[in-house]
Tab-separated table of C-alpha atoms in Angstrom:
chain	number	residue	atom	x	y	z
A	1	MET	CA	227.924	144.507	233.383
A	2	SER	CA	230.257	143.155	230.758
A	3	LEU	CA	232.932	140.612	231.453
A	4	ALA	CA	236.561	141.473	230.599
A	5	GLU	CA	238.013	139.722	227.662
A	6	PRO	CA	240.081	136.701	228.846
A	7	GLU	CA	243.858	136.760	228.214
A	8	ILE	CA	244.653	134.037	225.778
A	9	LEU	CA	248.224	132.685	226.046
A	10	SER	CA	250.149	130.492	223.693
A	11	VAL	CA	251.634	127.240	224.929
A	12	THR	CA	255.067	128.790	224.742
A	13	GLU	CA	254.012	131.836	226.734
A	14	THR	CA	252.224	129.686	229.266
A	15	THR	CA	255.217	127.435	229.855
A	16	ARG	CA	257.515	130.477	229.929
A	17	GLN	CA	255.463	132.056	232.689
A	18	ILE	CA	255.338	128.754	234.559
A	19	LYS	CA	259.103	128.464	234.172
A	20	ASN	CA	259.659	131.970	235.509
A	21	LEU	CA	257.248	131.392	238.380
A	22	VAL	CA	258.671	128.029	239.402
A	23	GLU	CA	262.323	128.941	239.056
A	24	ALA	CA	261.773	132.229	240.906
A	25	ASN	CA	260.114	130.435	243.821
A	26	PHE	CA	262.513	127.485	243.894
A	27	PRO	CA	265.971	128.903	243.083
A	28	TYR	CA	267.515	126.355	245.462
A	29	ALA	CA	265.292	123.703	247.000
A	30	TRP	CA	266.082	121.072	249.615
A	31	VAL	CA	264.058	117.912	249.014
A	32	VAL	CA	263.968	114.695	251.023
A	33	GLY	CA	262.887	111.493	249.329
A	34	GLU	CA	263.696	107.986	248.192
A	35	ILE	CA	265.742	107.382	245.044
A	36	SER	CA	264.137	105.248	242.351
A	37	ASN	CA	264.672	104.589	238.635
A	38	CYS	CA	268.318	105.608	238.990
A	39	THR	CA	270.152	105.458	235.642
A	40	MET	CA	273.758	106.301	234.782
A	41	ALA	CA	273.953	107.543	231.178
A	42	SER	CA	276.955	106.928	228.952
A	43	SER	CA	277.561	110.680	229.074
A	44	GLY	CA	278.186	110.443	232.825
A	45	HIS	CA	274.945	112.193	233.814
A	46	VAL	CA	272.697	110.485	236.381
A	47	TYR	CA	268.923	110.504	235.954
A	48	LEU	CA	266.641	109.513	238.833
A	49	THR	CA	263.299	110.044	240.528
A	50	LEU	CA	262.752	111.261	244.087
A	51	LYS	CA	259.547	109.943	245.592
A	52	ASP	CA	257.564	109.660	248.786
A	53	ASP	CA	254.243	107.993	249.541
A	54	SER	CA	252.132	110.296	247.345
A	55	ALA	CA	254.318	112.080	244.809
A	56	GLN	CA	257.338	111.869	242.535
A	57	LEU	CA	259.897	114.421	241.354
A	58	ARG	CA	262.218	113.909	238.421
A	59	ALA	CA	265.843	114.875	239.048
A	60	VAL	CA	269.198	114.947	237.322
A	61	ILE	CA	272.808	115.019	238.499
A	62	TRP	CA	275.094	116.386	235.824
A	63	LYS	CA	278.396	114.620	235.161
A	64	ARG	CA	280.572	117.191	236.903
A	65	THR	CA	278.600	116.876	240.141
A	66	ALA	CA	278.218	113.093	239.866
A	67	SER	CA	281.987	112.606	239.507
A	68	ARG	CA	282.553	114.349	242.845
A	69	LEU	CA	280.182	112.132	244.822
A	70	LYS	CA	282.043	109.900	247.271
A	71	PHE	CA	279.346	107.229	247.501
A	72	GLN	CA	277.445	105.012	245.081
A	73	ILE	CA	273.873	106.073	244.294
A	74	GLU	CA	271.380	103.210	244.593
A	75	ASP	CA	267.620	102.746	244.282
A	76	GLY	CA	265.876	102.761	247.642
A	77	MET	CA	268.404	105.119	249.242
A	78	GLU	CA	266.883	107.873	251.426
A	79	VAL	CA	268.584	111.187	250.636
A	80	VAL	CA	268.335	114.934	250.952
A	81	ALA	CA	268.867	116.507	247.537
A	82	ALA	CA	269.529	120.192	246.990
A	83	GLY	CA	269.575	122.353	243.882
A	84	PRO	CA	267.457	124.570	241.640
A	85	VAL	CA	264.151	123.415	240.172
A	86	GLU	CA	264.240	123.917	236.421
A	87	VAL	CA	261.413	123.819	233.863
A	88	TYR	CA	262.111	122.364	230.430
A	89	GLN	CA	259.836	124.457	228.197
A	90	ALA	CA	260.091	122.271	225.106
A	91	ARG	CA	258.400	119.409	226.909
A	92	GLY	CA	256.571	121.247	229.627
A	93	THR	CA	258.311	119.246	232.337
A	94	TYR	CA	260.271	120.225	235.395
A	95	GLN	CA	263.064	118.550	237.358
A	96	LEU	CA	265.391	119.108	240.278
A	97	ASN	CA	268.957	119.852	239.191
A	98	ILE	CA	270.810	118.186	242.081
A	99	GLU	CA	273.975	119.960	243.176
A	100	GLN	CA	274.228	118.380	246.633
A	101	LEU	CA	273.202	114.878	247.712
A	102	ILE	CA	273.324	113.817	251.345
A	103	PRO	CA	272.422	110.282	252.499
A	104	GLN	CA	269.913	110.104	255.326
A	105	GLY	CA	270.969	108.433	258.577
A	106	VAL	CA	274.693	108.205	257.747
A	107	GLY	CA	277.278	110.653	256.456
A	108	ALA	CA	278.194	110.638	252.793
A	109	LEU	CA	281.851	109.827	253.456
A	110	GLU	CA	280.975	107.074	255.897
A	111	LEU	CA	278.601	105.562	253.368
A	112	ALA	CA	281.214	105.856	250.632
A	113	PHE	CA	283.752	104.122	252.890
A	114	ARG	CA	281.364	101.238	253.590
A	115	GLN	CA	280.520	100.819	249.923
A	116	MET	CA	284.187	100.822	248.871
A	117	GLN	CA	285.083	98.404	251.656
A	118	GLU	CA	282.338	95.977	250.603
A	119	LYS	CA	283.304	96.230	246.926
A	120	LEU	CA	287.023	95.578	247.415
A	121	ALA	CA	286.420	92.878	250.025
A	122	ALA	CA	284.209	91.031	247.544
A	123	GLU	CA	287.084	91.136	245.043
A	124	GLY	CA	289.492	89.677	247.612
A	125	LEU	CA	291.804	92.694	247.914
A	126	PHE	CA	291.917	92.341	251.710
A	127	ASN	CA	292.568	88.581	251.789
A	128	PRO	CA	295.562	87.479	253.919
A	129	GLU	CA	296.982	85.261	251.161
A	130	HIS	CA	297.756	88.383	249.119
A	131	LYS	CA	299.845	89.970	251.877
A	132	GLN	CA	303.593	90.101	251.196
A	133	PRO	CA	306.083	89.753	254.084
A	134	ILE	CA	307.988	92.881	255.056
A	135	PRO	CA	311.769	92.402	254.529
A	136	GLN	CA	313.603	92.013	257.821
A	137	PHE	CA	316.737	93.846	256.681
A	138	PRO	CA	315.713	96.368	253.985
A	139	ARG	CA	318.334	97.943	251.742
A	140	LYS	CA	316.251	100.875	250.478
A	141	ILE	CA	312.920	102.263	251.707
A	142	ALA	CA	310.683	104.574	249.665
A	143	LEU	CA	308.431	107.041	251.519
A	144	VAL	CA	305.395	108.035	249.422
A	145	THR	CA	304.058	111.039	251.298
A	146	SER	CA	304.175	114.806	251.585
A	147	PRO	CA	307.828	115.930	251.731
A	148	THR	CA	307.038	118.828	254.096
A	149	SER	CA	304.853	117.026	256.632
A	150	ALA	CA	305.656	116.240	260.246
A	151	ALA	CA	304.947	112.589	259.426
A	152	VAL	CA	307.867	112.315	256.999
A	153	ARG	CA	310.224	113.935	259.515
A	154	ASP	CA	309.141	111.449	262.168
A	155	MET	CA	309.682	108.502	259.820
A	156	LEU	CA	313.132	109.712	258.770
A	157	GLN	CA	314.217	110.147	262.383
A	158	VAL	CA	312.948	106.735	263.480
A	159	ILE	CA	314.470	104.835	260.551
A	160	THR	CA	317.896	106.501	260.734
A	161	ARG	CA	317.993	105.944	264.485
A	162	ARG	CA	317.034	102.279	264.303
A	163	TRP	CA	318.752	101.099	261.094
A	164	LYS	CA	321.487	103.361	259.739
A	165	SER	CA	322.369	101.075	256.826
A	166	ALA	CA	319.031	101.595	255.024
A	167	ASP	CA	318.927	104.035	252.113
A	168	LEU	CA	315.893	106.329	252.093
A	169	VAL	CA	314.156	107.949	249.133
A	170	ILE	CA	311.166	110.298	249.330
A	171	VAL	CA	308.557	110.224	246.563
A	172	PRO	CA	306.761	113.569	247.055
A	173	VAL	CA	302.970	113.562	246.654
A	174	ALA	CA	299.985	115.561	247.863
A	175	VAL	CA	298.167	113.693	250.619
A	176	GLN	CA	294.905	115.666	250.636
A	177	GLY	CA	292.838	117.771	248.322
A	178	GLU	CA	291.817	117.382	244.713
A	179	GLY	CA	294.064	115.061	242.725
A	180	ALA	CA	295.837	113.716	245.834
A	181	ALA	CA	294.616	110.147	245.320
A	182	GLU	CA	295.942	110.053	241.767
A	183	GLN	CA	299.312	111.420	242.937
A	184	ILE	CA	299.584	108.824	245.699
A	185	ALA	CA	298.779	105.981	243.286
A	186	ALA	CA	301.327	107.277	240.776
A	187	GLY	CA	303.889	107.693	243.575
A	188	ILE	CA	303.492	104.067	244.643
A	189	GLU	CA	303.958	102.899	241.066
A	190	MET	CA	307.052	105.120	240.724
A	191	ALA	CA	308.553	103.852	243.997
A	192	ALA	CA	308.171	100.248	242.837
A	193	ARG	CA	310.326	101.049	239.797
A	194	ILE	CA	313.209	102.561	241.789
A	195	PRO	CA	316.163	100.083	241.778
A	196	HIS	CA	316.751	98.135	244.995
A	197	VAL	CA	313.664	99.466	246.824
A	198	ASP	CA	312.346	96.573	248.897
A	199	THR	CA	309.869	98.361	251.198
A	200	ILE	CA	307.377	101.184	250.540
A	201	ILE	CA	305.689	103.283	253.240
A	202	THR	CA	302.729	105.484	252.335
A	203	GLY	CA	300.599	107.560	254.660
A	204	ARG	CA	300.227	110.823	256.500
A	205	GLY	CA	299.537	112.265	259.931
A	206	GLY	CA	296.157	112.812	261.509
A	207	GLY	CA	293.287	114.919	260.252
A	208	SER	CA	289.569	114.919	259.618
A	209	LEU	CA	287.883	112.227	257.562
A	210	GLU	CA	287.858	114.641	254.636
A	211	ASP	CA	291.607	115.281	255.046
A	212	LEU	CA	292.375	111.554	255.051
A	213	TRP	CA	289.971	110.719	252.248
A	214	ALA	CA	292.587	110.332	249.481
A	215	PHE	CA	293.695	107.086	251.148
A	216	ASN	CA	290.136	105.739	250.823
A	217	GLU	CA	290.008	106.215	247.070
A	218	GLU	CA	289.827	103.151	244.837
A	219	VAL	CA	292.770	104.237	242.674
A	220	VAL	CA	295.103	104.173	245.703
A	221	ALA	CA	293.790	100.810	246.901
A	222	ARG	CA	294.371	99.200	243.523
A	223	ALA	CA	297.863	100.708	243.225
A	224	ILE	CA	298.805	99.182	246.590
A	225	PHE	CA	297.309	95.814	245.672
A	226	ALA	CA	299.155	95.719	242.334
A	227	CYS	CA	302.484	96.833	243.811
A	228	PRO	CA	305.155	94.083	243.624
A	229	ILE	CA	306.998	95.648	246.587
A	230	PRO	CA	305.597	95.198	250.134
A	231	VAL	CA	303.648	98.289	251.237
A	232	ILE	CA	303.149	99.574	254.785
A	233	SER	CA	300.189	101.946	255.205
A	234	ALA	CA	300.071	104.488	258.033
A	235	VAL	CA	297.170	106.918	257.789
A	236	GLY	CA	296.215	109.245	260.635
A	237	HIS	CA	296.170	108.232	264.276
A	238	GLU	CA	295.400	104.970	266.064
A	239	ILE	CA	291.622	105.459	265.843
A	240	ASP	CA	291.705	106.068	262.085
A	241	ILE	CA	291.462	103.240	259.586
A	242	SER	CA	291.526	103.647	255.833
A	243	ILE	CA	290.947	101.501	252.774
A	244	SER	CA	294.711	101.741	252.169
A	245	ASP	CA	295.308	100.184	255.599
A	246	LEU	CA	293.086	97.243	254.709
A	247	VAL	CA	294.745	96.595	251.337
A	248	ALA	CA	298.360	97.147	252.409
A	249	ASP	CA	300.666	94.274	253.290
A	250	ARG	CA	301.037	95.748	256.792
A	251	ARG	CA	299.050	98.396	258.640
A	252	ALA	CA	300.714	100.769	261.091
A	253	LEU	CA	298.740	102.823	263.589
A	254	THR	CA	300.911	105.906	262.988
A	255	PRO	CA	303.697	106.933	260.593
A	256	SER	CA	306.233	106.523	263.404
A	257	GLU	CA	305.078	102.948	263.965
A	258	ALA	CA	305.345	102.316	260.222
A	259	ALA	CA	308.988	103.351	260.405
A	260	GLU	CA	309.540	100.987	263.337
A	261	LEU	CA	307.869	98.112	261.480
A	262	SER	CA	309.998	98.676	258.380
A	263	VAL	CA	313.415	98.216	260.009
A	264	PRO	CA	314.887	96.276	262.921
A	265	LEU	CA	316.541	97.993	265.869
A	266	GLN	CA	320.264	97.848	265.218
A	267	SER	CA	321.095	97.422	268.903
A	268	ASP	CA	318.711	94.444	269.064
A	269	ILE	CA	320.448	92.849	266.087
A	270	GLN	CA	323.837	93.470	267.688
A	271	ALA	CA	322.618	91.947	270.942
A	272	THR	CA	321.254	88.939	269.076
A	273	LEU	CA	324.529	88.456	267.208
A	274	THR	CA	326.476	88.730	270.465
A	275	HIS	CA	324.169	86.181	272.071
A	276	TRP	CA	324.632	83.694	269.241
A	277	GLN	CA	328.367	84.325	269.198
A	278	ASN	CA	328.573	83.538	272.903
A	279	GLN	CA	326.324	80.529	272.414
A	280	LEU	CA	328.566	79.278	269.603
A	281	VAL	CA	331.692	79.670	271.734
A	282	THR	CA	329.986	77.858	274.614
A	283	ASN	CA	328.896	74.996	272.339
A	284	LEU	CA	332.385	74.667	270.839
A	285	LYS	CA	333.981	74.566	274.275
A	286	GLN	CA	331.467	71.972	275.434
A	287	ARG	CA	332.130	69.803	272.378
A	288	ALA	CA	335.872	70.170	272.893
A	289	ARG	CA	335.518	68.977	276.499
A	290	GLN	CA	333.393	66.025	275.405
A	291	ALA	CA	335.912	65.123	272.720
A	292	ARG	CA	338.770	65.328	275.252
A	293	LEU	CA	336.890	63.045	277.655
A	294	GLN	CA	336.224	60.539	274.858
A	295	LEU	CA	339.869	60.665	273.794
A	296	ASP	CA	341.054	60.127	277.361
A	297	ALA	CA	338.671	57.184	277.731
A	298	ILE	CA	339.972	55.612	274.525
A	299	ALA	CA	343.581	56.275	275.452
A	300	GLY	CA	343.022	54.529	278.792
A	301	ARG	CA	342.044	51.220	277.175
A	302	PRO	CA	344.553	48.333	277.428
A	303	ALA	CA	345.189	48.375	273.706
A	304	PHE	CA	346.517	51.902	273.949
A	305	ALA	CA	348.258	51.370	277.304
A	306	ARG	CA	350.387	48.450	275.885
A	307	PRO	CA	350.053	48.732	272.098
A	308	LEU	CA	352.717	46.027	271.344
A	309	ASP	CA	350.632	43.418	273.144
A	310	MET	CA	347.927	43.838	270.538
A	311	VAL	CA	350.518	43.654	267.748
A	312	HIS	CA	351.939	40.410	269.130
A	313	GLN	CA	348.450	39.017	269.589
A	314	ARG	CA	347.534	39.849	266.016
A	315	ALA	CA	350.831	38.404	264.742
A	316	ALA	CA	350.153	35.129	266.559
A	317	GLN	CA	346.702	35.029	265.013
A	318	VAL	CA	348.237	35.556	261.567
A	319	ASP	CA	350.723	32.727	262.139
A	320	GLU	CA	347.951	30.399	263.230
A	321	LEU	CA	345.900	31.288	260.169
A	322	ASP	CA	348.963	30.652	257.966
A	323	ARG	CA	349.416	27.187	259.452
A	324	ARG	CA	345.762	26.395	258.936
A	325	LEU	CA	345.949	27.556	255.351
A	326	LYS	CA	348.985	25.401	254.561
A	327	ARG	CA	347.437	22.341	256.220
A	328	SER	CA	344.185	22.826	254.353
A	329	THR	CA	346.091	23.251	251.087
A	330	ARG	CA	347.988	19.978	251.596
A	331	GLU	CA	344.805	18.108	252.423
A	332	ILE	CA	343.081	19.471	249.336
A	333	MET	CA	346.035	18.543	247.085
A	334	THR	CA	346.129	15.013	248.518
A	335	ARG	CA	342.430	14.504	247.891
A	336	PHE	CA	342.824	15.880	244.378
A	337	GLN	CA	345.715	13.546	243.553
A	338	THR	CA	343.824	10.494	244.860
A	339	GLU	CA	340.732	11.353	242.855
A	340	THR	CA	342.881	11.936	239.763
A	341	ARG	CA	344.474	8.473	240.031
A	342	HIS	CA	341.055	6.872	240.382
A	343	LEU	CA	339.762	8.673	237.332
A	344	ALA	CA	342.868	7.740	235.323
A	345	SER	CA	342.452	4.062	236.190
A	346	ALA	CA	338.790	4.146	235.173
A	347	LEU	CA	339.667	5.898	231.946
A	348	ASP	CA	342.465	3.434	231.180
A	349	ALA	CA	340.104	0.517	231.709
A	350	LEU	CA	337.837	1.930	229.058
A	351	SER	CA	340.645	2.569	226.579
A	352	PRO	CA	340.546	0.611	223.252
A	353	LEU	CA	344.239	-0.095	223.682
A	354	LYS	CA	343.432	-2.358	226.606
A	355	VAL	CA	341.265	-4.413	224.249
A	356	LEU	CA	344.184	-4.761	221.824
A	357	ASN	CA	346.394	-6.205	224.575
A	358	ARG	CA	343.876	-8.994	224.960
A	359	GLY	CA	344.430	-10.118	221.282
A	360	TYR	CA	341.855	-7.987	219.552
A	361	SER	CA	342.468	-5.559	216.683
A	362	ILE	CA	340.858	-2.454	215.155
A	363	THR	CA	340.487	-2.121	211.383
A	364	ARG	CA	340.161	1.225	209.605
A	365	LYS	CA	339.968	2.083	205.936
A	366	GLU	CA	340.966	5.132	203.980
A	367	THR	CA	338.102	7.434	202.984
A	368	GLU	CA	337.622	8.369	199.365
A	369	ASP	CA	337.470	12.143	200.026
A	370	GLU	CA	340.328	12.311	202.502
A	371	PRO	CA	342.750	9.343	202.174
A	372	SER	CA	344.650	10.579	205.202
A	373	GLU	CA	341.569	10.112	207.369
A	374	LEU	CA	340.775	6.589	208.518
A	375	GLU	CA	337.255	5.280	209.098
A	376	ILE	CA	336.598	2.403	211.527
A	377	VAL	CA	335.248	-0.663	209.725
A	378	LYS	CA	332.320	-2.209	211.563
A	379	SER	CA	330.732	-4.165	208.656
A	380	ILE	CA	331.853	-5.727	205.325
A	381	SER	CA	329.267	-3.485	203.720
A	382	GLN	CA	331.645	-0.593	204.348
A	383	VAL	CA	334.487	-2.049	202.193
A	384	LYS	CA	335.055	-3.277	198.685
A	385	GLN	CA	337.746	-5.180	196.814
A	386	GLY	CA	340.966	-3.288	196.239
A	387	GLU	CA	340.588	-0.855	199.163
A	388	VAL	CA	343.485	-0.441	201.586
A	389	LEU	CA	342.930	-1.407	205.208
A	390	HIS	CA	344.876	-0.439	208.336
A	391	THR	CA	344.726	-3.046	211.082
A	392	PHE	CA	345.808	-1.912	214.551
A	393	ILE	CA	347.103	-4.553	216.971
A	394	ALA	CA	348.761	-4.207	220.357
A	395	ASP	CA	352.337	-3.801	219.081
A	396	GLY	CA	351.808	-2.155	215.657
A	397	THR	CA	349.785	-1.617	212.461
A	398	ILE	CA	349.296	-3.925	209.445
A	399	VAL	CA	348.506	-2.249	206.089
A	400	SER	CA	346.808	-4.582	203.559
A	401	GLN	CA	344.753	-4.498	200.362
A	402	ILE	CA	341.463	-6.373	200.037
A	403	GLN	CA	341.720	-9.241	197.581
A	404	GLU	CA	338.458	-10.960	198.427
A	405	ILE	CA	335.421	-10.327	200.618
A	406	GLN	CA	333.690	-13.242	202.307
A	407	GLU	CA	330.380	-12.860	204.092
A	408	GLY	CA	329.599	-14.739	207.254
A	409	SER	CA	331.917	-15.668	210.138
């Protein structure tokens, strides 16, 4: 018995048959495993490995699919991945082309929410010090929401009922579906540029987590955080909370509550003004009564009962002070005159003229530089023969010329 000749295949044919066999049997496979070696390429594609305790499977998420994922892919994450298994003939390798990726144990949107919350919290976007106060009396309010929704009608009714003086402007945006997040972010930026807008409300009515998801997108959160105008966020119902709520300057449980938070109740303001007006009138009346009592008390004093008595009393005091002043002046003048006479006598006693009366004389000579000036002669060394001398005696002056000088007494 002869054996049949074996079929010899080329590498290309072998891999082609393997490719056909594998791809025919796994047109869309669901695989559970742990992510490892996760790499984001510059092209936007994500390359990773799915593994369990005894095997590994290479996988890829193309850019278009990766951009639609709501959560961040991380090593160690348990997931269910779905997509076709493809064989790459040129290398003889196969991989799972992931078209769906579902986290194990928690929903994809819930995981994405947690990851975004942790990321923005770490950057400080939720910190209280960044919150701006909501104006108490807004001039213009911008509503960034769907123009046809029940939420916008509720907000318009509440605001116009509570605070008629506020101007309202609607910035129409899509609040769900593809591109909604980008529209909301752009709407917030546009509202901030509208003149005189001092409050912005963004939000929508209730819905599923998927319906509300635009308000959990990072682009909306960063637009709210960067907005120079205070933002009130109102997304869904009381049980719903969004990333926008956490970033906003004020969170409202519903759109209607956001409208209430944005404006005061006009009747409350009127009541407050009336209260303060009445309080002011009461205070003024009370002060007027106190002033009248003080005036009556002052008017009842003796000085005001008989005002001329005080005038006479003050006049008598002035007269007494005048007498004291005159007496003091006379005493001072007398003391001054006495002291002056004493000083004059002492000065006269020291006068050279007194010496002349006792028979003495004073001799002066003319100076060479200034003949009109006379110099007192105290020694014969000061004079010489021929000089002119002036001798002062008690009753006159003797002018003489030196004929001879004799030393000694």
